[in-house]
Amino acid sequence: MALAQDYPNRPVRWVLGFAPGGSPDSVARIITPQLTAQMGQSVVLDNRPGANGILAADIVAKANPDGYSVLITSGAFAINPSIVKKLPFDTVKSFEPVTNICSSEALLLAINPAVPANTVQELIQLAKRPNAKFAYGTSGVGNVTHLAAALFAVRTGTQLTHVPYKGGGPMTVALMSGEVQIAISNPGTLLQQVRAGRLRALAYNAPTRSPLLPNVPTMIEAGVTGMEFDSSWYGVFAPAKTPAAIVNRLHGEIRAALKVTAVRESLAAIGMEPVGNTPTEFKGFVEKSIKRYAEIVKIAGIQPE
């Protein structure tokens, strides 16, 4: 095993469980070049989309605990224990939490512009028609985008069909093409297309409006309550038994990268707030997230598969 003081002496692989184009991929592509510059070794992104990030997490759970294969994932990591009956790893015991890179405050409800609705209430009325066939796209089964849309259906009394994709990029393409009509996703995933007029934003599920889209009302302003929960977070994990010195080195390098102005500005442009908490703090946060998401899964009526 590599000694911590010599780490890294070869390229470090960051395994990501989602396709290019979504918020997790964007976050990874913002921070990895800075880490490469700081550490003197390449930090290589390895996209392994599928199963809501489980495939990538399993690769890292079974990797050598030497710091050369780490997981970058989203809040879906903490949702999976509630929606998957049998995971190939233990969400808590199979990993060493490193840090939460960043988080986004809330989610954006957007629709295909062909849907004749300019407000959430108009959308609800359309969706409640007897012959309505509305589908919502998500970044995967059990993803935070799935929880939010399922919860929206419960809160509004609408019947919506779930269509999962392998990440935010493919989901956004499907929404623009009309393959699905609705999505509730991270602002970073949808923002560019909303600003270009290819998607229509109807609401933001935070207590206050987003400074990125100040004309878009909150869910509460739009007449839907009980939709407020954190959008997502994007954290890094090492395999269990990775030496603490290596975990701490990774955390220190990520924290240093988050202080770089260009990195902070790039994250802010996609609606992300830098975090960089300690491994101990992140461990407690993940455990609380698992419990919180379990409550939302229950409310939304999502059955484990």
PDB file of C-alpha atoms in Angstrom:
ATOM      1  CA  MET A   1       0.000   0.000   0.000  1.00  0.00           C
ATOM      2  CA  ALA A   2       1.286   3.463  -0.847  1.00  0.00           C
ATOM      3  CA  LEU A   3       2.657   5.399   2.086  1.00  0.00           C
ATOM      4  CA  ALA A   4       0.603   8.500   2.840  1.00  0.00           C
ATOM      5  CA  GLN A   5       3.606  10.807   2.546  1.00  0.00           C
ATOM      6  CA  ASP A   6       4.228   9.534  -1.001  1.00  0.00           C
ATOM      7  CA  TYR A   7       0.586   9.912  -2.031  1.00  0.00           C
ATOM      8  CA  PRO A   8      -0.174  10.376  -4.852  1.00  0.00           C
ATOM      9  CA  ASN A   9       2.661   9.032  -6.999  1.00  0.00           C
ATOM     10  CA  ARG A  10       0.434   8.007  -9.932  1.00  0.00           C
ATOM     11  CA  PRO A  11      -2.932   9.116 -11.420  1.00  0.00           C
ATOM     12  CA  VAL A  12      -5.966   9.103  -9.123  1.00  0.00           C
ATOM     13  CA  ARG A  13      -9.250   7.805 -10.540  1.00  0.00           C
ATOM     14  CA  TRP A  14     -12.509   9.493  -9.537  1.00  0.00           C
ATOM     15  CA  VAL A  15     -15.378   7.135 -10.315  1.00  0.00           C
ATOM     16  CA  LEU A  16     -18.706   8.861 -11.020  1.00  0.00           C
ATOM     17  CA  GLY A  17     -21.974   6.951 -11.270  1.00  0.00           C
ATOM     18  CA  PHE A  18     -23.736   9.311 -13.647  1.00  0.00           C
ATOM     19  CA  ALA A  19     -23.563  10.207 -17.324  1.00  0.00           C
ATOM     20  CA  PRO A  20     -21.882  13.368 -18.655  1.00  0.00           C
ATOM     21  CA  GLY A  21     -24.024  16.493 -18.756  1.00  0.00           C
ATOM     22  CA  GLY A  22     -25.682  16.514 -15.333  1.00  0.00           C
ATOM     23  CA  SER A  23     -24.738  18.330 -12.145  1.00  0.00           C
ATOM     24  CA  PRO A  24     -22.529  15.557 -10.648  1.00  0.00           C
ATOM     25  CA  ASP A  25     -20.477  15.449 -13.853  1.00  0.00           C
ATOM     26  CA  SER A  26     -20.250  19.248 -13.975  1.00  0.00           C
ATOM     27  CA  VAL A  27     -19.028  19.440 -10.377  1.00  0.00           C
ATOM     28  CA  ALA A  28     -16.396  16.765 -11.026  1.00  0.00           C
ATOM     29  CA  ARG A  29     -15.161  18.492 -14.186  1.00  0.00           C
ATOM     30  CA  ILE A  30     -14.849  21.809 -12.352  1.00  0.00           C
ATOM     31  CA  ILE A  31     -12.734  20.504  -9.485  1.00  0.00           C
ATOM     32  CA  THR A  32     -10.595  17.705 -10.963  1.00  0.00           C
ATOM     33  CA  PRO A  33      -8.381  19.952 -13.159  1.00  0.00           C
ATOM     34  CA  GLN A  34      -7.581  22.087 -10.109  1.00  0.00           C
ATOM     35  CA  LEU A  35      -6.719  18.976  -8.090  1.00  0.00           C
ATOM     36  CA  THR A  36      -4.460  17.786 -10.910  1.00  0.00           C
ATOM     37  CA  ALA A  37      -2.601  21.109 -10.785  1.00  0.00           C
ATOM     38  CA  GLN A  38      -2.270  20.997  -7.000  1.00  0.00           C
ATOM     39  CA  MET A  39      -1.284  17.346  -6.545  1.00  0.00           C
ATOM     40  CA  GLY A  40       1.155  16.986  -9.420  1.00  0.00           C
ATOM     41  CA  GLN A  41      -0.634  13.849 -10.624  1.00  0.00           C
ATOM     42  CA  SER A  42      -3.592  13.484 -12.973  1.00  0.00           C
ATOM     43  CA  VAL A  43      -7.006  13.218 -11.351  1.00  0.00           C
ATOM     44  CA  VAL A  44      -8.970  11.268 -13.969  1.00  0.00           C
ATOM     45  CA  LEU A  45     -12.751  11.182 -14.130  1.00  0.00           C
ATOM     46  CA  ASP A  46     -14.262   7.769 -14.904  1.00  0.00           C
ATOM     47  CA  ASN A  47     -18.005   7.967 -15.708  1.00  0.00           C
ATOM     48  CA  ARG A  48     -19.771   4.696 -14.857  1.00  0.00           C
ATOM     49  CA  PRO A  49     -23.490   5.533 -15.141  1.00  0.00           C
ATOM     50  CA  GLY A  50     -26.200   3.158 -14.037  1.00  0.00           C
ATOM     51  CA  ALA A  51     -28.367   2.025 -11.120  1.00  0.00           C
ATOM     52  CA  ASN A  52     -28.517   5.485  -9.514  1.00  0.00           C
ATOM     53  CA  GLY A  53     -24.794   5.536  -8.828  1.00  0.00           C
ATOM     54  CA  ILE A  54     -24.708   2.015  -7.332  1.00  0.00           C
ATOM     55  CA  LEU A  55     -22.470   0.555 -10.064  1.00  0.00           C
ATOM     56  CA  ALA A  56     -19.800   3.197  -9.470  1.00  0.00           C
ATOM     57  CA  ALA A  57     -20.081   2.919  -5.689  1.00  0.00           C
ATOM     58  CA  ASP A  58     -19.636  -0.854  -5.918  1.00  0.00           C
ATOM     59  CA  ILE A  59     -16.465  -0.424  -8.013  1.00  0.00           C
ATOM     60  CA  VAL A  60     -14.971   1.823  -5.326  1.00  0.00           C
ATOM     61  CA  ALA A  61     -16.207  -0.311  -2.415  1.00  0.00           C
ATOM     62  CA  LYS A  62     -14.238  -3.243  -3.887  1.00  0.00           C
ATOM     63  CA  ALA A  63     -11.156  -1.212  -4.897  1.00  0.00           C
ATOM     64  CA  ASN A  64      -7.833  -1.273  -3.044  1.00  0.00           C
ATOM     65  CA  PRO A  65      -7.987   1.156  -0.107  1.00  0.00           C
ATOM     66  CA  ASP A  66      -4.932   3.078  -1.278  1.00  0.00           C
ATOM     67  CA  GLY A  67      -6.491   6.378  -2.362  1.00  0.00           C
ATOM     68  CA  TYR A  68      -6.176   5.742  -6.099  1.00  0.00           C
ATOM     69  CA  SER A  69      -9.839   4.894  -6.694  1.00  0.00           C
ATOM     70  CA  VAL A  70     -12.342   7.204  -5.027  1.00  0.00           C
ATOM     71  CA  LEU A  71     -16.041   7.789  -5.488  1.00  0.00           C
ATOM     72  CA  ILE A  72     -17.647  11.102  -6.329  1.00  0.00           C
ATOM     73  CA  THR A  73     -21.389  10.859  -6.000  1.00  0.00           C
ATOM     74  CA  SER A  74     -24.589  12.746  -5.268  1.00  0.00           C
ATOM     75  CA  GLY A  75     -27.202  12.625  -2.527  1.00  0.00           C
ATOM     76  CA  ALA A  76     -28.525   9.533  -4.326  1.00  0.00           C
ATOM     77  CA  PHE A  77     -25.862   7.658  -2.342  1.00  0.00           C
ATOM     78  CA  ALA A  78     -27.881   8.282   0.845  1.00  0.00           C
ATOM     79  CA  ILE A  79     -31.231   7.532  -0.833  1.00  0.00           C
ATOM     80  CA  ASN A  80     -30.317   4.103  -2.213  1.00  0.00           C
ATOM     81  CA  PRO A  81     -30.557   2.271   1.150  1.00  0.00           C
ATOM     82  CA  SER A  82     -34.255   3.206   1.268  1.00  0.00           C
ATOM     83  CA  ILE A  83     -35.181   2.219  -2.288  1.00  0.00           C
ATOM     84  CA  VAL A  84     -32.964  -0.770  -3.036  1.00  0.00           C
ATOM     85  CA  LYS A  85     -33.683  -3.907  -1.020  1.00  0.00           C
ATOM     86  CA  LYS A  86     -30.228  -5.411  -1.400  1.00  0.00           C
ATOM     87  CA  LEU A  87     -27.205  -3.222  -2.095  1.00  0.00           C
ATOM     88  CA  PRO A  88     -23.909  -4.918  -3.032  1.00  0.00           C
ATOM     89  CA  PHE A  89     -22.160  -2.936  -0.268  1.00  0.00           C
ATOM     90  CA  ASP A  90     -22.876  -1.334   3.096  1.00  0.00           C
ATOM     91  CA  THR A  91     -23.472   2.390   2.573  1.00  0.00           C
ATOM     92  CA  VAL A  92     -21.875   3.279   5.918  1.00  0.00           C
ATOM     93  CA  LYS A  93     -19.317   0.520   6.530  1.00  0.00           C
ATOM     94  CA  SER A  94     -17.911   0.057   3.008  1.00  0.00           C
ATOM     95  CA  PHE A  95     -16.594   3.620   2.634  1.00  0.00           C
ATOM     96  CA  GLU A  96     -14.499   6.281   4.302  1.00  0.00           C
ATOM     97  CA  PRO A  97     -16.229   9.668   3.878  1.00  0.00           C
ATOM     98  CA  VAL A  98     -13.753  12.303   2.654  1.00  0.00           C
ATOM     99  CA  THR A  99     -15.738  15.518   2.214  1.00  0.00           C
ATOM    100  CA  ASN A 100     -18.836  17.147   0.774  1.00  0.00           C
ATOM    101  CA  ILE A 101     -17.541  19.203  -2.156  1.00  0.00           C
ATOM    102  CA  CYS A 102     -20.647  21.334  -2.560  1.00  0.00           C
ATOM    103  CA  SER A 103     -24.407  21.395  -2.310  1.00  0.00           C
ATOM    104  CA  SER A 104     -27.261  23.129  -4.079  1.00  0.00           C
ATOM    105  CA  GLU A 105     -30.025  24.727  -2.087  1.00  0.00           C
ATOM    106  CA  ALA A 106     -33.053  23.464  -3.945  1.00  0.00           C
ATOM    107  CA  LEU A 107     -34.567  22.048  -7.111  1.00  0.00           C
ATOM    108  CA  LEU A 108     -36.179  23.623 -10.138  1.00  0.00           C
ATOM    109  CA  LEU A 109     -39.471  22.450 -11.664  1.00  0.00           C
ATOM    110  CA  ALA A 110     -39.276  22.775 -15.446  1.00  0.00           C
ATOM    111  CA  ILE A 111     -41.489  21.647 -18.304  1.00  0.00           C
ATOM    112  CA  ASN A 112     -41.268  21.211 -22.049  1.00  0.00           C
ATOM    113  CA  PRO A 113     -42.468  24.496 -23.636  1.00  0.00           C
ATOM    114  CA  ALA A 114     -45.063  22.586 -25.664  1.00  0.00           C
ATOM    115  CA  VAL A 115     -47.022  21.989 -22.444  1.00  0.00           C
ATOM    116  CA  PRO A 116     -49.631  24.789 -22.364  1.00  0.00           C
ATOM    117  CA  ALA A 117     -48.929  25.863 -18.782  1.00  0.00           C
ATOM    118  CA  ASN A 118     -47.255  29.012 -17.527  1.00  0.00           C
ATOM    119  CA  THR A 119     -47.793  28.362 -13.819  1.00  0.00           C
ATOM    120  CA  VAL A 120     -47.676  25.374 -11.490  1.00  0.00           C
ATOM    121  CA  GLN A 121     -51.426  25.588 -10.929  1.00  0.00           C
ATOM    122  CA  GLU A 122     -52.067  25.448 -14.683  1.00  0.00           C
ATOM    123  CA  LEU A 123     -49.791  22.399 -14.880  1.00  0.00           C
ATOM    124  CA  ILE A 124     -51.700  20.701 -12.054  1.00  0.00           C
ATOM    125  CA  GLN A 125     -55.043  21.372 -13.774  1.00  0.00           C
ATOM    126  CA  LEU A 126     -53.737  19.862 -17.023  1.00  0.00           C
ATOM    127  CA  ALA A 127     -52.308  16.829 -15.225  1.00  0.00           C
ATOM    128  CA  LYS A 128     -55.622  16.173 -13.474  1.00  0.00           C
ATOM    129  CA  ARG A 129     -57.596  15.897 -16.708  1.00  0.00           C
ATOM    130  CA  PRO A 130     -58.993  12.355 -17.234  1.00  0.00           C
ATOM    131  CA  ASN A 131     -57.050  11.762 -20.449  1.00  0.00           C
ATOM    132  CA  ALA A 132     -53.822  13.444 -19.296  1.00  0.00           C
ATOM    133  CA  LYS A 133     -50.619  11.510 -19.888  1.00  0.00           C
ATOM    134  CA  PHE A 134     -47.828  13.369 -18.172  1.00  0.00           C
ATOM    135  CA  ALA A 135     -44.423  11.818 -17.525  1.00  0.00           C
ATOM    136  CA  TYR A 136     -41.569  13.155 -15.470  1.00  0.00           C
ATOM    137  CA  GLY A 137     -37.949  12.445 -16.200  1.00  0.00           C
ATOM    138  CA  THR A 138     -35.345  11.798 -13.519  1.00  0.00           C
ATOM    139  CA  SER A 139     -31.632  11.107 -13.232  1.00  0.00           C
ATOM    140  CA  GLY A 140     -32.401   7.565 -12.059  1.00  0.00           C
ATOM    141  CA  VAL A 141     -34.634   5.483  -9.811  1.00  0.00           C
ATOM    142  CA  GLY A 142     -34.288   6.770  -6.260  1.00  0.00           C
ATOM    143  CA  ASN A 143     -32.336   9.849  -7.289  1.00  0.00           C
ATOM    144  CA  VAL A 144     -33.228  13.097  -5.501  1.00  0.00           C
ATOM    145  CA  THR A 145     -34.968  14.148  -8.734  1.00  0.00           C
ATOM    146  CA  HIS A 146     -37.169  11.043  -8.427  1.00  0.00           C
ATOM    147  CA  LEU A 147     -37.998  11.798  -4.784  1.00  0.00           C
ATOM    148  CA  ALA A 148     -38.901  15.390  -5.578  1.00  0.00           C
ATOM    149  CA  ALA A 149     -41.174  14.566  -8.518  1.00  0.00           C
ATOM    150  CA  ALA A 150     -42.873  11.677  -6.692  1.00  0.00           C
ATOM    151  CA  LEU A 151     -43.435  13.973  -3.712  1.00  0.00           C
ATOM    152  CA  PHE A 152     -44.834  16.659  -6.042  1.00  0.00           C
ATOM    153  CA  ALA A 153     -47.363  14.132  -7.408  1.00  0.00           C
ATOM    154  CA  VAL A 154     -48.435  13.231  -3.861  1.00  0.00           C
ATOM    155  CA  ARG A 155     -48.694  16.860  -2.729  1.00  0.00           C
ATOM    156  CA  THR A 156     -50.724  17.897  -5.801  1.00  0.00           C
ATOM    157  CA  GLY A 157     -52.876  14.774  -6.191  1.00  0.00           C
ATOM    158  CA  THR A 158     -51.724  14.179  -9.757  1.00  0.00           C
ATOM    159  CA  GLN A 159     -50.950  10.915 -11.576  1.00  0.00           C
ATOM    160  CA  LEU A 160     -47.544  11.180 -13.226  1.00  0.00           C
ATOM    161  CA  THR A 161     -45.492   8.458 -14.934  1.00  0.00           C
ATOM    162  CA  HIS A 162     -41.862   8.060 -13.918  1.00  0.00           C
ATOM    163  CA  VAL A 163     -39.237   7.717 -16.672  1.00  0.00           C
ATOM    164  CA  PRO A 164     -35.697   7.279 -15.270  1.00  0.00           C
ATOM    165  CA  TYR A 165     -32.517   8.076 -17.217  1.00  0.00           C
ATOM    166  CA  LYS A 166     -28.810   7.472 -16.572  1.00  0.00           C
ATOM    167  CA  GLY A 167     -28.102  11.029 -15.509  1.00  0.00           C
ATOM    168  CA  GLY A 168     -29.157  14.660 -15.702  1.00  0.00           C
ATOM    169  CA  GLY A 169     -27.794  15.112 -19.225  1.00  0.00           C
ATOM    170  CA  PRO A 170     -29.936  12.417 -20.876  1.00  0.00           C
ATOM    171  CA  MET A 171     -32.917  13.493 -18.764  1.00  0.00           C
ATOM    172  CA  THR A 172     -32.609  17.094 -19.967  1.00  0.00           C
ATOM    173  CA  VAL A 173     -32.400  15.977 -23.597  1.00  0.00           C
ATOM    174  CA  ALA A 174     -35.575  13.904 -23.102  1.00  0.00           C
ATOM    175  CA  LEU A 175     -37.355  16.879 -21.555  1.00  0.00           C
ATOM    176  CA  MET A 176     -36.381  19.174 -24.425  1.00  0.00           C
ATOM    177  CA  SER A 177     -37.500  16.624 -27.027  1.00  0.00           C
ATOM    178  CA  GLY A 178     -40.888  16.097 -25.367  1.00  0.00           C
ATOM    179  CA  GLU A 179     -40.174  12.469 -24.512  1.00  0.00           C
ATOM    180  CA  VAL A 180     -41.146  13.546 -20.981  1.00  0.00           C
ATOM    181  CA  GLN A 181     -43.052  16.687 -20.072  1.00  0.00           C
ATOM    182  CA  ILE A 182     -41.827  17.491 -16.550  1.00  0.00           C
ATOM    183  CA  ALA A 183     -38.644  17.361 -14.490  1.00  0.00           C
ATOM    184  CA  ILE A 184     -37.664  18.596 -11.054  1.00  0.00           C
ATOM    185  CA  SER A 185     -33.897  18.803 -11.024  1.00  0.00           C
ATOM    186  CA  ASN A 186     -30.847  20.746  -9.924  1.00  0.00           C
ATOM    187  CA  PRO A 187     -30.660  24.274 -11.339  1.00  0.00           C
ATOM    188  CA  GLY A 188     -27.225  23.460 -12.724  1.00  0.00           C
ATOM    189  CA  THR A 189     -28.706  20.730 -14.907  1.00  0.00           C
ATOM    190  CA  LEU A 190     -31.581  22.820 -16.322  1.00  0.00           C
ATOM    191  CA  LEU A 191     -30.435  26.432 -16.113  1.00  0.00           C
ATOM    192  CA  GLN A 192     -28.739  26.770 -19.495  1.00  0.00           C
ATOM    193  CA  GLN A 193     -31.742  25.351 -21.352  1.00  0.00           C
ATOM    194  CA  VAL A 194     -34.210  27.485 -19.368  1.00  0.00           C
ATOM    195  CA  ARG A 195     -32.252  30.640 -20.221  1.00  0.00           C
ATOM    196  CA  ALA A 196     -32.137  29.589 -23.874  1.00  0.00           C
ATOM    197  CA  GLY A 197     -35.925  29.163 -23.928  1.00  0.00           C
ATOM    198  CA  ARG A 198     -35.742  25.438 -24.626  1.00  0.00           C
ATOM    199  CA  LEU A 199     -37.348  24.685 -21.247  1.00  0.00           C
ATOM    200  CA  ARG A 200     -39.845  26.629 -19.108  1.00  0.00           C
ATOM    201  CA  ALA A 201     -39.154  26.984 -15.376  1.00  0.00           C
ATOM    202  CA  LEU A 202     -42.265  27.103 -13.181  1.00  0.00           C
ATOM    203  CA  ALA A 203     -41.077  26.884  -9.567  1.00  0.00           C
ATOM    204  CA  TYR A 204     -38.154  26.545  -7.171  1.00  0.00           C
ATOM    205  CA  ASN A 205     -38.533  24.416  -4.028  1.00  0.00           C
ATOM    206  CA  ALA A 206     -36.639  26.628  -1.561  1.00  0.00           C
ATOM    207  CA  PRO A 207     -38.043  29.039   1.040  1.00  0.00           C
ATOM    208  CA  THR A 208     -36.793  31.949  -1.098  1.00  0.00           C
ATOM    209  CA  ARG A 209     -36.377  32.500  -4.842  1.00  0.00           C
ATOM    210  CA  SER A 210     -33.143  31.594  -6.573  1.00  0.00           C
ATOM    211  CA  PRO A 211     -30.866  34.542  -7.420  1.00  0.00           C
ATOM    212  CA  LEU A 212     -30.119  32.680 -10.662  1.00  0.00           C
ATOM    213  CA  LEU A 213     -33.813  32.890 -11.702  1.00  0.00           C
ATOM    214  CA  PRO A 214     -35.377  35.666  -9.626  1.00  0.00           C
ATOM    215  CA  ASN A 215     -38.591  35.720 -11.704  1.00  0.00           C
ATOM    216  CA  VAL A 216     -39.402  32.074 -10.952  1.00  0.00           C
ATOM    217  CA  PRO A 217     -41.658  31.688  -7.876  1.00  0.00           C
ATOM    218  CA  THR A 218     -41.020  29.332  -4.989  1.00  0.00           C
ATOM    219  CA  MET A 219     -43.208  26.237  -4.677  1.00  0.00           C
ATOM    220  CA  ILE A 220     -44.989  27.885  -1.747  1.00  0.00           C
ATOM    221  CA  GLU A 221     -45.681  31.004  -3.817  1.00  0.00           C
ATOM    222  CA  ALA A 222     -46.941  28.667  -6.560  1.00  0.00           C
ATOM    223  CA  GLY A 223     -49.395  27.106  -4.105  1.00  0.00           C
ATOM    224  CA  VAL A 224     -47.669  23.788  -3.302  1.00  0.00           C
ATOM    225  CA  THR A 225     -46.481  23.195   0.267  1.00  0.00           C
ATOM    226  CA  GLY A 226     -44.376  20.442   1.814  1.00  0.00           C
ATOM    227  CA  MET A 227     -41.865  20.358  -1.041  1.00  0.00           C
ATOM    228  CA  GLU A 228     -38.884  21.935   0.715  1.00  0.00           C
ATOM    229  CA  PHE A 229     -35.803  19.749   1.104  1.00  0.00           C
ATOM    230  CA  ASP A 230     -32.156  20.093   0.128  1.00  0.00           C
ATOM    231  CA  SER A 231     -31.587  19.671  -3.581  1.00  0.00           C
ATOM    232  CA  SER A 232     -28.531  17.488  -3.362  1.00  0.00           C
ATOM    233  CA  TRP A 233     -24.919  17.318  -2.366  1.00  0.00           C
ATOM    234  CA  TYR A 234     -21.825  16.056  -4.141  1.00  0.00           C
ATOM    235  CA  GLY A 235     -19.359  14.203  -1.974  1.00  0.00           C
ATOM    236  CA  VAL A 236     -16.218  12.104  -2.151  1.00  0.00           C
ATOM    237  CA  PHE A 237     -15.710   8.680  -0.549  1.00  0.00           C
ATOM    238  CA  ALA A 238     -12.735   6.345  -0.373  1.00  0.00           C
ATOM    239  CA  PRO A 239     -12.945   2.569   0.132  1.00  0.00           C
ATOM    240  CA  ALA A 240     -13.192   1.382   3.752  1.00  0.00           C
ATOM    241  CA  LYS A 241      -9.822   0.965   5.493  1.00  0.00           C
ATOM    242  CA  THR A 242      -8.151   3.688   3.427  1.00  0.00           C
ATOM    243  CA  PRO A 243      -5.499   5.117   5.800  1.00  0.00           C
ATOM    244  CA  ALA A 244      -6.645   8.241   7.646  1.00  0.00           C
ATOM    245  CA  ALA A 245      -3.559  10.106   6.411  1.00  0.00           C
ATOM    246  CA  ILE A 246      -4.635   9.575   2.779  1.00  0.00           C
ATOM    247  CA  VAL A 247      -8.253  10.509   3.540  1.00  0.00           C
ATOM    248  CA  ASN A 248      -7.042  13.676   5.247  1.00  0.00           C
ATOM    249  CA  ARG A 249      -4.716  14.493   2.336  1.00  0.00           C
ATOM    250  CA  LEU A 250      -7.618  14.162  -0.109  1.00  0.00           C
ATOM    251  CA  HIS A 251      -9.796  16.339   2.092  1.00  0.00           C
ATOM    252  CA  GLY A 252      -7.073  18.975   2.387  1.00  0.00           C
ATOM    253  CA  GLU A 253      -6.528  19.117  -1.366  1.00  0.00           C
ATOM    254  CA  ILE A 254     -10.270  19.397  -2.092  1.00  0.00           C
ATOM    255  CA  ARG A 255     -10.663  22.087   0.558  1.00  0.00           C
ATOM    256  CA  ALA A 256      -7.755  24.028  -0.972  1.00  0.00           C
ATOM    257  CA  ALA A 257      -9.297  23.706  -4.441  1.00  0.00           C
ATOM    258  CA  LEU A 258     -12.580  25.099  -3.125  1.00  0.00           C
ATOM    259  CA  LYS A 259     -10.778  28.279  -2.068  1.00  0.00           C
ATOM    260  CA  VAL A 260      -9.668  28.990  -5.649  1.00  0.00           C
ATOM    261  CA  THR A 261     -11.721  31.857  -7.085  1.00  0.00           C
ATOM    262  CA  ALA A 262     -12.204  30.267 -10.515  1.00  0.00           C
ATOM    263  CA  VAL A 263     -13.493  27.045  -8.923  1.00  0.00           C
ATOM    264  CA  ARG A 264     -15.902  28.916  -6.650  1.00  0.00           C
ATOM    265  CA  GLU A 265     -17.187  31.027  -9.537  1.00  0.00           C
ATOM    266  CA  SER A 266     -17.709  27.976 -11.753  1.00  0.00           C
ATOM    267  CA  LEU A 267     -19.654  26.205  -8.993  1.00  0.00           C
ATOM    268  CA  ALA A 268     -21.759  29.318  -8.324  1.00  0.00           C
ATOM    269  CA  ALA A 269     -22.617  29.530 -12.035  1.00  0.00           C
ATOM    270  CA  ILE A 270     -24.377  26.153 -11.799  1.00  0.00           C
ATOM    271  CA  GLY A 271     -26.086  26.961  -8.490  1.00  0.00           C
ATOM    272  CA  MET A 272     -23.619  25.212  -6.172  1.00  0.00           C
ATOM    273  CA  GLU A 273     -22.285  26.336  -2.799  1.00  0.00           C
ATOM    274  CA  PRO A 274     -18.800  25.056  -1.803  1.00  0.00           C
ATOM    275  CA  VAL A 275     -18.702  23.053   1.468  1.00  0.00           C
ATOM    276  CA  GLY A 276     -15.444  21.142   2.083  1.00  0.00           C
ATOM    277  CA  ASN A 277     -16.362  19.804   5.543  1.00  0.00           C
ATOM    278  CA  THR A 278     -14.051  17.439   7.461  1.00  0.00           C
ATOM    279  CA  PRO A 279     -14.281  13.643   7.083  1.00  0.00           C
ATOM    280  CA  THR A 280     -15.844  13.406  10.562  1.00  0.00           C
ATOM    281  CA  GLU A 281     -18.382  16.143   9.812  1.00  0.00           C
ATOM    282  CA  PHE A 282     -19.220  14.589   6.459  1.00  0.00           C
ATOM    283  CA  LYS A 283     -19.724  11.149   8.049  1.00  0.00           C
ATOM    284  CA  GLY A 284     -22.322  12.604  10.456  1.00  0.00           C
ATOM    285  CA  PHE A 285     -23.981  14.493   7.602  1.00  0.00           C
ATOM    286  CA  VAL A 286     -24.294  11.340   5.470  1.00  0.00           C
ATOM    287  CA  GLU A 287     -25.833   9.365   8.325  1.00  0.00           C
ATOM    288  CA  LYS A 288     -28.401  12.131   8.919  1.00  0.00           C
ATOM    289  CA  SER A 289     -29.109  12.304   5.167  1.00  0.00           C
ATOM    290  CA  ILE A 290     -29.857   8.564   5.059  1.00  0.00           C
ATOM    291  CA  LYS A 291     -32.493   9.004   7.792  1.00  0.00           C
ATOM    292  CA  ARG A 292     -33.975  12.167   6.242  1.00  0.00           C
ATOM    293  CA  TYR A 293     -34.297  10.662   2.771  1.00  0.00           C
ATOM    294  CA  ALA A 294     -35.894   7.521   4.257  1.00  0.00           C
ATOM    295  CA  GLU A 295     -38.669   9.744   5.629  1.00  0.00           C
ATOM    296  CA  ILE A 296     -39.206  11.407   2.227  1.00  0.00           C
ATOM    297  CA  VAL A 297     -39.263   8.038   0.423  1.00  0.00           C
ATOM    298  CA  LYS A 298     -42.018   6.918   2.796  1.00  0.00           C
ATOM    299  CA  ILE A 299     -44.076  10.105   2.298  1.00  0.00           C
ATOM    300  CA  ALA A 300     -43.663   9.896  -1.484  1.00  0.00           C
ATOM    301  CA  GLY A 301     -44.837   6.277  -1.467  1.00  0.00           C
ATOM    302  CA  ILE A 302     -41.811   4.922  -3.343  1.00  0.00           C
ATOM    303  CA  GLN A 303     -41.567   1.157  -2.881  1.00  0.00           C
ATOM    304  CA  PRO A 304     -38.121  -0.461  -2.530  1.00  0.00           C
ATOM    305  CA  GLU A 305     -37.159  -2.676  -5.464  1.00  0.00           C
TER     306      GLU A 305
END
